[in-house]
PDB file of C-alpha atoms in Angstrom:
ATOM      1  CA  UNK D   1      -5.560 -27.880  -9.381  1.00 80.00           C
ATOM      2  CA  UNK D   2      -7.374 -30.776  -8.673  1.00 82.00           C
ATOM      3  CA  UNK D   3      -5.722 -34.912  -8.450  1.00 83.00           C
ATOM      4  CA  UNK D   4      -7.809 -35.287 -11.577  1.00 81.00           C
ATOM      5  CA  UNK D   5      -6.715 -32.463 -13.329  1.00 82.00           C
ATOM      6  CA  UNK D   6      -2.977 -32.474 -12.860  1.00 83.00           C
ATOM      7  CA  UNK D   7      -3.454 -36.176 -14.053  1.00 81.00           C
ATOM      8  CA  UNK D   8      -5.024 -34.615 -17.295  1.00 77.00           C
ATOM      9  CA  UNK D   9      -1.689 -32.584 -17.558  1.00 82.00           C
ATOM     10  CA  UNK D  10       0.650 -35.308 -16.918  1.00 84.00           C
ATOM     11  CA  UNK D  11      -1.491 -37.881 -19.244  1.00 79.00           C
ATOM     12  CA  UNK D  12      -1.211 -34.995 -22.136  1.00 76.00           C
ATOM     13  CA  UNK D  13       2.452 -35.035 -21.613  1.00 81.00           C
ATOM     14  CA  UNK D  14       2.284 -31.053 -20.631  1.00 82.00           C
ATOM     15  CA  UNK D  15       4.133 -31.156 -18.128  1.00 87.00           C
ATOM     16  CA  UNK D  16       7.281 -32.620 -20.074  1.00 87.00           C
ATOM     17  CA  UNK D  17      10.283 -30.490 -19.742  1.00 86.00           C
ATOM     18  CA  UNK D  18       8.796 -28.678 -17.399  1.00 89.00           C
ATOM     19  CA  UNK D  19      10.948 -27.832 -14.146  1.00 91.00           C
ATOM     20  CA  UNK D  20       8.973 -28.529 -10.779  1.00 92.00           C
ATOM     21  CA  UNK D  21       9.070 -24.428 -10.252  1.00 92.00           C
ATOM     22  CA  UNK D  22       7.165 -24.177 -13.698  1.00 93.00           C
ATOM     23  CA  UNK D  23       4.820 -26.729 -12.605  1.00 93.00           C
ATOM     24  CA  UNK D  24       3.499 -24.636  -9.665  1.00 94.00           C
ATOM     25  CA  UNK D  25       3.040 -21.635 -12.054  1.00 95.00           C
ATOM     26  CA  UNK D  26       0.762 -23.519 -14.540  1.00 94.00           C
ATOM     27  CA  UNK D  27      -1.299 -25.095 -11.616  1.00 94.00           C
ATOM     28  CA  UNK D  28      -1.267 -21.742  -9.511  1.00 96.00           C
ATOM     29  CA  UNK D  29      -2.380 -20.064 -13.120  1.00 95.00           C
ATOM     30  CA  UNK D  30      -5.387 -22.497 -13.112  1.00 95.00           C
ATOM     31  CA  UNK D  31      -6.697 -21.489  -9.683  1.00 95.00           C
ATOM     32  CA  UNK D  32      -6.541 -18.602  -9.734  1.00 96.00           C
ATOM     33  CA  UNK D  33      -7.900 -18.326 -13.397  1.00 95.00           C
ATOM     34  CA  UNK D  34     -10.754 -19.847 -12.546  1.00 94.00           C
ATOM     35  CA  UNK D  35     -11.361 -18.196  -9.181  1.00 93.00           C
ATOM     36  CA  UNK D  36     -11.438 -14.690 -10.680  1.00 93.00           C
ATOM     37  CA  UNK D  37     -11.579 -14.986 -14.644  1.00 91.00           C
ATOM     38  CA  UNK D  38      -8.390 -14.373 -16.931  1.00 90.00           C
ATOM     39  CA  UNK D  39      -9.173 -11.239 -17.722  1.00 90.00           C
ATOM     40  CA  UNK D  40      -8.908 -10.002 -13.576  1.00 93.00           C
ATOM     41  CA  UNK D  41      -6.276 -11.916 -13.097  1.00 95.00           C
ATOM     42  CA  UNK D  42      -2.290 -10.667 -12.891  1.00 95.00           C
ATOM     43  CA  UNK D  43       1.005 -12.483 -13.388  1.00 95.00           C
ATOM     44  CA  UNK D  44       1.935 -10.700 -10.060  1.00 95.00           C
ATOM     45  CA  UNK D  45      -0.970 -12.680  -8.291  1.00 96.00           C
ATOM     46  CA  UNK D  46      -0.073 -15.935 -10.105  1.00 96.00           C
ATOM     47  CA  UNK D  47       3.480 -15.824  -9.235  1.00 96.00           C
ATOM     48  CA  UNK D  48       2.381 -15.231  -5.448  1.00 96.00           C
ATOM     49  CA  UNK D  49       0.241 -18.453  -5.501  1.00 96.00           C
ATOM     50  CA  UNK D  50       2.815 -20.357  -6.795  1.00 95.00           C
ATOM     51  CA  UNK D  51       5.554 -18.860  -4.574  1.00 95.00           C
ATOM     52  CA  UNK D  52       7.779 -17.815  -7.065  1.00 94.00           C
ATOM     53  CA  UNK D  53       9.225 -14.322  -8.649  1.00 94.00           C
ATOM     54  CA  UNK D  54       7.453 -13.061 -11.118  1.00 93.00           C
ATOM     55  CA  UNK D  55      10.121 -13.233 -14.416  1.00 93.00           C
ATOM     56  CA  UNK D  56      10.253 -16.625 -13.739  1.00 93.00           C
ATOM     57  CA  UNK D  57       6.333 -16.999 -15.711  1.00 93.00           C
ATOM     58  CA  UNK D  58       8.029 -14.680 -18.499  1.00 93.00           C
ATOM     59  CA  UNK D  59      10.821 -17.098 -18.846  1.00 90.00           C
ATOM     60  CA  UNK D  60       8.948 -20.034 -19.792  1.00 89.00           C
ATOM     61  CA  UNK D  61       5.279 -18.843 -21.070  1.00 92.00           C
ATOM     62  CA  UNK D  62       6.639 -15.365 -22.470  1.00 92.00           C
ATOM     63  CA  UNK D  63       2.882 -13.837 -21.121  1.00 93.00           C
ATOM     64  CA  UNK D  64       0.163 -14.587 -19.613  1.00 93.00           C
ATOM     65  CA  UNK D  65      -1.631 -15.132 -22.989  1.00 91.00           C
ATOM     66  CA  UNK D  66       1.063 -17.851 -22.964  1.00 92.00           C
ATOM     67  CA  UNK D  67      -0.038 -19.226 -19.929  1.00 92.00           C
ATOM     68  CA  UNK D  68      -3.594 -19.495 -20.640  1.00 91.00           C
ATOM     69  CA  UNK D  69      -2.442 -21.217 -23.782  1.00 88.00           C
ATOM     70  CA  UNK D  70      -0.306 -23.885 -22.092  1.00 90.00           C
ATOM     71  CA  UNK D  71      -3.864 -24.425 -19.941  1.00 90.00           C
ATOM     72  CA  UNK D  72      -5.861 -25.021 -22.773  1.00 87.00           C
ATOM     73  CA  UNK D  73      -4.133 -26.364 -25.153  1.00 84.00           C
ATOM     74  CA  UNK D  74      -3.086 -29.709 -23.778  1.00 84.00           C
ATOM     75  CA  UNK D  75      -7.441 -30.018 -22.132  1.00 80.00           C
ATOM     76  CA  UNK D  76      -8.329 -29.693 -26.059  1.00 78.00           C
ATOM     77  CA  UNK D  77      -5.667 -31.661 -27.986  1.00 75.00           C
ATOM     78  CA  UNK D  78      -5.285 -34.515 -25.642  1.00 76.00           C
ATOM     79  CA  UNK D  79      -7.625 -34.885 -22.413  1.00 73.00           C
ATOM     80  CA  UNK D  80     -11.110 -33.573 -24.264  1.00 72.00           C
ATOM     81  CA  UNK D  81     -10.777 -36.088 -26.986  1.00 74.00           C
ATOM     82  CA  UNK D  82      -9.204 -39.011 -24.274  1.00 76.00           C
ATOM     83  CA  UNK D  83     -12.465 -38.247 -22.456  1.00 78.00           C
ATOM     84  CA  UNK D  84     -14.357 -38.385 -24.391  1.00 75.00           C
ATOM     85  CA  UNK D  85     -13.559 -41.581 -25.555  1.00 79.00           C
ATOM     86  CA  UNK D  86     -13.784 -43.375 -22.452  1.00 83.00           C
ATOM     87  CA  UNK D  87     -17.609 -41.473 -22.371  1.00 84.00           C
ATOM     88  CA  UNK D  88     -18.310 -43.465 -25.002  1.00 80.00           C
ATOM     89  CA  UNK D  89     -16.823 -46.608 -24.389  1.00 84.00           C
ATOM     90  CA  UNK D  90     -17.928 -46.728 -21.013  1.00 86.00           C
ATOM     91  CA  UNK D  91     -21.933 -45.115 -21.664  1.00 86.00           C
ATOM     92  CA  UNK D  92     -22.447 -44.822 -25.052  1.00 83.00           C
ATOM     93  CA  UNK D  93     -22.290 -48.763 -25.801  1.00 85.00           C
ATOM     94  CA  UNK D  94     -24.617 -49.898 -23.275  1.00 87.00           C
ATOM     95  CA  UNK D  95     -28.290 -51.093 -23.888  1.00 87.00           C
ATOM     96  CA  UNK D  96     -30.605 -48.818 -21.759  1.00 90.00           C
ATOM     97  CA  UNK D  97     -33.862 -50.685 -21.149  1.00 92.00           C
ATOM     98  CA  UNK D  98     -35.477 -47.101 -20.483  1.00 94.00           C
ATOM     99  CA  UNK D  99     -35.224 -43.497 -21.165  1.00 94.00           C
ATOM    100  CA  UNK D 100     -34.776 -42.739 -17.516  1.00 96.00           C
ATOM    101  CA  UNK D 101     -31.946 -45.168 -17.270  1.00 94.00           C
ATOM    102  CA  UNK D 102     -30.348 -43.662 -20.273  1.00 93.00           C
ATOM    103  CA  UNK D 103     -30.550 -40.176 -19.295  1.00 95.00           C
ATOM    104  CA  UNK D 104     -29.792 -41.437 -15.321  1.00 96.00           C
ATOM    105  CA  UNK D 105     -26.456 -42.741 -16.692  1.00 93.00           C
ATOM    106  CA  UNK D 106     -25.522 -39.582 -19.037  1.00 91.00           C
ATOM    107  CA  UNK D 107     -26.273 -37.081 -16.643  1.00 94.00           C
ATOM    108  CA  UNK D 108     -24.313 -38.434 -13.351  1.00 94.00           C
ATOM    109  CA  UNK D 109     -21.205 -39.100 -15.823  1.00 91.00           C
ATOM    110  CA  UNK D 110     -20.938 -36.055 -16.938  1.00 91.00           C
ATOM    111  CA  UNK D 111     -21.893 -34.088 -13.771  1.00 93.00           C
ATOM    112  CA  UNK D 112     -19.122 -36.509 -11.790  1.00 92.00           C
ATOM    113  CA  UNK D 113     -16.582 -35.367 -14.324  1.00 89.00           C
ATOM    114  CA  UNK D 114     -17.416 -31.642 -14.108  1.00 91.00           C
ATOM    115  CA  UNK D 115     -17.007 -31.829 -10.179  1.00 92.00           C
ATOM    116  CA  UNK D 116     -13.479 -33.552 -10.928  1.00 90.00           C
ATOM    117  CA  UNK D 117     -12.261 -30.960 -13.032  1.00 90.00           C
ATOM    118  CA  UNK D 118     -14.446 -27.898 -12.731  1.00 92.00           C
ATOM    119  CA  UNK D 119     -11.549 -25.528 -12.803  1.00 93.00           C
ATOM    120  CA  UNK D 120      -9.934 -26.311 -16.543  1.00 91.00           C
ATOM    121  CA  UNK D 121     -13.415 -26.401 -17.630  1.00 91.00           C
ATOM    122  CA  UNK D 122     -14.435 -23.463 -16.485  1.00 93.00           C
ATOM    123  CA  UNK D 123     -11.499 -21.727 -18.087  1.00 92.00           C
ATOM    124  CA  UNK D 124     -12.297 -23.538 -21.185  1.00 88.00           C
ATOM    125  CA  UNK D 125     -16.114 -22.744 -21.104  1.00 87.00           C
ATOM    126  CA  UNK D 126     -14.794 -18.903 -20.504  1.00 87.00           C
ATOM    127  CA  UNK D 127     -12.659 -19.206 -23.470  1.00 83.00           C
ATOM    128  CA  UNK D 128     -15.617 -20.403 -25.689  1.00 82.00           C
ATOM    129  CA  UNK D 129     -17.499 -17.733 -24.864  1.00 81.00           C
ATOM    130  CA  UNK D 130     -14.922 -14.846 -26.405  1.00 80.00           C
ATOM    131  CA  UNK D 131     -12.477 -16.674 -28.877  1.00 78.00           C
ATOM    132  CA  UNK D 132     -13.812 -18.569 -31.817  1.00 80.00           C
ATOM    133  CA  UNK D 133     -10.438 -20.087 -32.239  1.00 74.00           C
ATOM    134  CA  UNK D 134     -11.476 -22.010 -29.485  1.00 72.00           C
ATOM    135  CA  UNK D 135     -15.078 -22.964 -30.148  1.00 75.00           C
ATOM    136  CA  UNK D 136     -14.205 -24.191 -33.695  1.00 76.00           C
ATOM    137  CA  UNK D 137     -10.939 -26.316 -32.053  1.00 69.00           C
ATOM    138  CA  UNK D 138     -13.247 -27.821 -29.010  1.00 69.00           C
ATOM    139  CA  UNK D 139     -15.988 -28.803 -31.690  1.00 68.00           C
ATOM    140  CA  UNK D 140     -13.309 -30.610 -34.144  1.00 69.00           C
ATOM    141  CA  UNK D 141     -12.300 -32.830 -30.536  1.00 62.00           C
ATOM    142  CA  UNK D 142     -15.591 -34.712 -30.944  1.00 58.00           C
ATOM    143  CA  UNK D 143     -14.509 -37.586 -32.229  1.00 59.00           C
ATOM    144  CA  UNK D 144     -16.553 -39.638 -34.393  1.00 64.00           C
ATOM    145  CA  UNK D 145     -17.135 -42.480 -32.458  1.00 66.00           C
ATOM    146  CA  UNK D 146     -19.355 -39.863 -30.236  1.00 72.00           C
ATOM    147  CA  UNK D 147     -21.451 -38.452 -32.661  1.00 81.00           C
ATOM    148  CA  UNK D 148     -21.960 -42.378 -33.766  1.00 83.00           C
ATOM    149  CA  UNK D 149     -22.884 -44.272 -30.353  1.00 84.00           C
ATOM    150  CA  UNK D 150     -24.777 -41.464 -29.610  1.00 87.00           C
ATOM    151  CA  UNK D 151     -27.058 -40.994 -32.977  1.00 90.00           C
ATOM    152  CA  UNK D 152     -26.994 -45.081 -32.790  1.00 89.00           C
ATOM    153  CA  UNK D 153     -28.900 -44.567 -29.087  1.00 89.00           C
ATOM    154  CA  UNK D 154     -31.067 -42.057 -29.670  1.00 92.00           C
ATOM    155  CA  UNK D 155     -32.350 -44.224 -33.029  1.00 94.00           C
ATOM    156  CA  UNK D 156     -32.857 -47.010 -31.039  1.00 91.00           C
ATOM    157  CA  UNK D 157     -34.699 -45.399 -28.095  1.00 91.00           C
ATOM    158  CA  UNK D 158     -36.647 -43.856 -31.043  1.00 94.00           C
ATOM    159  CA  UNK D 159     -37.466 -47.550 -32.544  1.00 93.00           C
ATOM    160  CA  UNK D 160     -38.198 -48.538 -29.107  1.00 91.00           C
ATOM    161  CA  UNK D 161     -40.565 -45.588 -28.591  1.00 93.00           C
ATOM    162  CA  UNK D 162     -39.074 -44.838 -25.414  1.00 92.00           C
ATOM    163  CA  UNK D 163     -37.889 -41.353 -26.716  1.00 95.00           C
ATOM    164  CA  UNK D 164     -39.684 -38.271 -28.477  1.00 96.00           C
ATOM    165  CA  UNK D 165     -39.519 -38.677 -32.199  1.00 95.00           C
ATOM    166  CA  UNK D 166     -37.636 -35.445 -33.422  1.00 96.00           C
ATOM    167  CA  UNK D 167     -34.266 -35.270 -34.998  1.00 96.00           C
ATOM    168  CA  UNK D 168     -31.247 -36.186 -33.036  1.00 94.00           C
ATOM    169  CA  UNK D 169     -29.667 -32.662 -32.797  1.00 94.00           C
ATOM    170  CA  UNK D 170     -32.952 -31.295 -31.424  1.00 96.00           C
ATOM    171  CA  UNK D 171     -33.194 -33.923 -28.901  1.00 95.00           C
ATOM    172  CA  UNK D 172     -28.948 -33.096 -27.748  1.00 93.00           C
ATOM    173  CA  UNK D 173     -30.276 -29.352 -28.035  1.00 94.00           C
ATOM    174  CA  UNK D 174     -33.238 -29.990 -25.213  1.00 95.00           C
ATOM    175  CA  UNK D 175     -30.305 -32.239 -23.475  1.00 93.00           C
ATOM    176  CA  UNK D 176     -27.447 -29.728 -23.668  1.00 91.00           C
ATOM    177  CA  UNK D 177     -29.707 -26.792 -22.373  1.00 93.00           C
ATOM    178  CA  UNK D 178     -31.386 -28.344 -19.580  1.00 92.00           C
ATOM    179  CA  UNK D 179     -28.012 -29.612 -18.109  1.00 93.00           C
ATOM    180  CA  UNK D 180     -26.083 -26.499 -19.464  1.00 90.00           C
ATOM    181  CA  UNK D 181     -28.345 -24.493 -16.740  1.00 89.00           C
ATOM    182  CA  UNK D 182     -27.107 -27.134 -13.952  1.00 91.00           C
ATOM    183  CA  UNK D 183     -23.217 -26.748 -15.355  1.00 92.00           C
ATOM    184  CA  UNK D 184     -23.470 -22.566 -15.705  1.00 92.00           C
ATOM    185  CA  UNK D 185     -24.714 -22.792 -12.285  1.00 93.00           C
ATOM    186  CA  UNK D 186     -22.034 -24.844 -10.632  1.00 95.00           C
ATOM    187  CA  UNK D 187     -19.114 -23.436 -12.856  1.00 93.00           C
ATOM    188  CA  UNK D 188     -19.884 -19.817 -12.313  1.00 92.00           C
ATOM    189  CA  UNK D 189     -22.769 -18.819  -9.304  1.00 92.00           C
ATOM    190  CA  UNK D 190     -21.758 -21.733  -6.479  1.00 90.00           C
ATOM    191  CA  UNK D 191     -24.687 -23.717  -7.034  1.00 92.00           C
ATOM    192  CA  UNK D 192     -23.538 -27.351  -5.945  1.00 91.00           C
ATOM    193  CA  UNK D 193     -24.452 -29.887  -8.089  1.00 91.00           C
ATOM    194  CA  UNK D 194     -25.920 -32.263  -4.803  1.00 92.00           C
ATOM    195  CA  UNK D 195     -28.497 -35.486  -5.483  1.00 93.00           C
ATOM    196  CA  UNK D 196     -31.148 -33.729  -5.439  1.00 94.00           C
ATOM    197  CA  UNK D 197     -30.708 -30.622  -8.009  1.00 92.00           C
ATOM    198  CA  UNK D 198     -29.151 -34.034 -10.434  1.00 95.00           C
ATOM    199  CA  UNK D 199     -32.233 -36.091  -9.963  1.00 95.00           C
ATOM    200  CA  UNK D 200     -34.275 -32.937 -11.071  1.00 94.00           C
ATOM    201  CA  UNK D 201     -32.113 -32.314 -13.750  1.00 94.00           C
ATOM    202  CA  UNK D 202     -32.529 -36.075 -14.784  1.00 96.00           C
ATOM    203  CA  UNK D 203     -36.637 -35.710 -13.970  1.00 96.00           C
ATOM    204  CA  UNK D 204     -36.931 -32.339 -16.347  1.00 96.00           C
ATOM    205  CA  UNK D 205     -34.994 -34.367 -18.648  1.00 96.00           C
ATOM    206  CA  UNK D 206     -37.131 -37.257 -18.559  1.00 96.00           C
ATOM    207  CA  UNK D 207     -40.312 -35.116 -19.008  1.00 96.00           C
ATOM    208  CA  UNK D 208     -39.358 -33.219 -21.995  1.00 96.00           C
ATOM    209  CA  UNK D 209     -38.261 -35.938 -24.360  1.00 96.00           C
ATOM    210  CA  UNK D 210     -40.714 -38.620 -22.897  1.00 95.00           C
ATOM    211  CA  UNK D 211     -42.532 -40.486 -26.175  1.00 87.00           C
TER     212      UNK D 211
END
């Protein structure tokens, strides 16, 4: 668990009435998650990474289902939406005199917030992938200020004619599979997100919704 992601936890209040020994169990269970998949991983090997026996997990998360749940639940209620309100407060309310600057500032972000909490995220990407519970939850957590700031961008780079003029959801489609390659990548085959695979994420960008 990274400084930024046991900073999620606390923020999200997940960690209330929590003993310290439970603590190390819900950060060990995110390692090691995310090193080897929840499906391959054992409450035997959590307990060893967190240095404790193993009835102690049973105790407080009842299974490892429970466990998973105590992961997610919190990055979805609390930190996704928290976020992703500082995403837009912070990007999303700028004026961007060009599309490169817009898609500049979008992409390093969001790739600087991946690489400070790649390990929740990858459990909650993984998640996505095999429970619709989850997909349907992690959609609802866009707020509406998002989906504003960013349709109010994308008009305006449209007015500007600095942007391709197709729909806004095709335009975040192009956006969300060019960089989805770059995230899959880091998240899942150790492909380091370094300055130069982001500036040709941010070029291919460019490129395909150029006016």
């Amino acid at each position: 668990m990274t400084n930024s992601e046991r900073k999620l936890f606390e923020d999200a209040h997940a960690f209330d009435n929590m003993t310290d020994k439970q603590i190390k169990i819900l950060a060990a269970a995110i390692d090691v998650f995310a090193e080897k998949g929840y499906a391959n991983t054992s409450t035997k090997e959590i307990a060893e990474k967190a240095g404790v026996a193993e009835g102690n997990i049973f105790n407080k998360f009842v299974n490892k289902r429970g466990l998973l749940h105590a992961i997610v639940t919190p990055v979805m209620q609390s930190f996704f939406p928290a976020s992703m309100d500082t995403f837009v407060k912070t990007q999303l309310t700028k004026v961007y005199p060009s599309l490169n600057a817009f898609i500049t500032a979008l992409v390093q972000d969001r790739f600087a917030f991946l690489k400070q909490n790649s390990k929740v995220i990858k459990i909650l990407v993984s998640e996505m992938l095999y429970d619709q519970e989850v997909r349907t939850q992690l959609t609802t957590e866009f707020t509406g200020a998002y989906w504003h700031r960013i349709n109010q961008q994308l008009d305006s780079l449209k007015a500007s004619h600095l942007i391709v003029d197709w729909s806004n959801i095709e335009i975040l489609k192009t956006m969300w599979s060019i960089t989805g390659g770059a995230i899959l990548g880091y998240l899942y085959f150790d492909q380091q997100l370094s300055e130069t695979s982001t500036d040709h994420a941010i070029t291919a960008l460019v490129k395909a919704l150029s006016y």
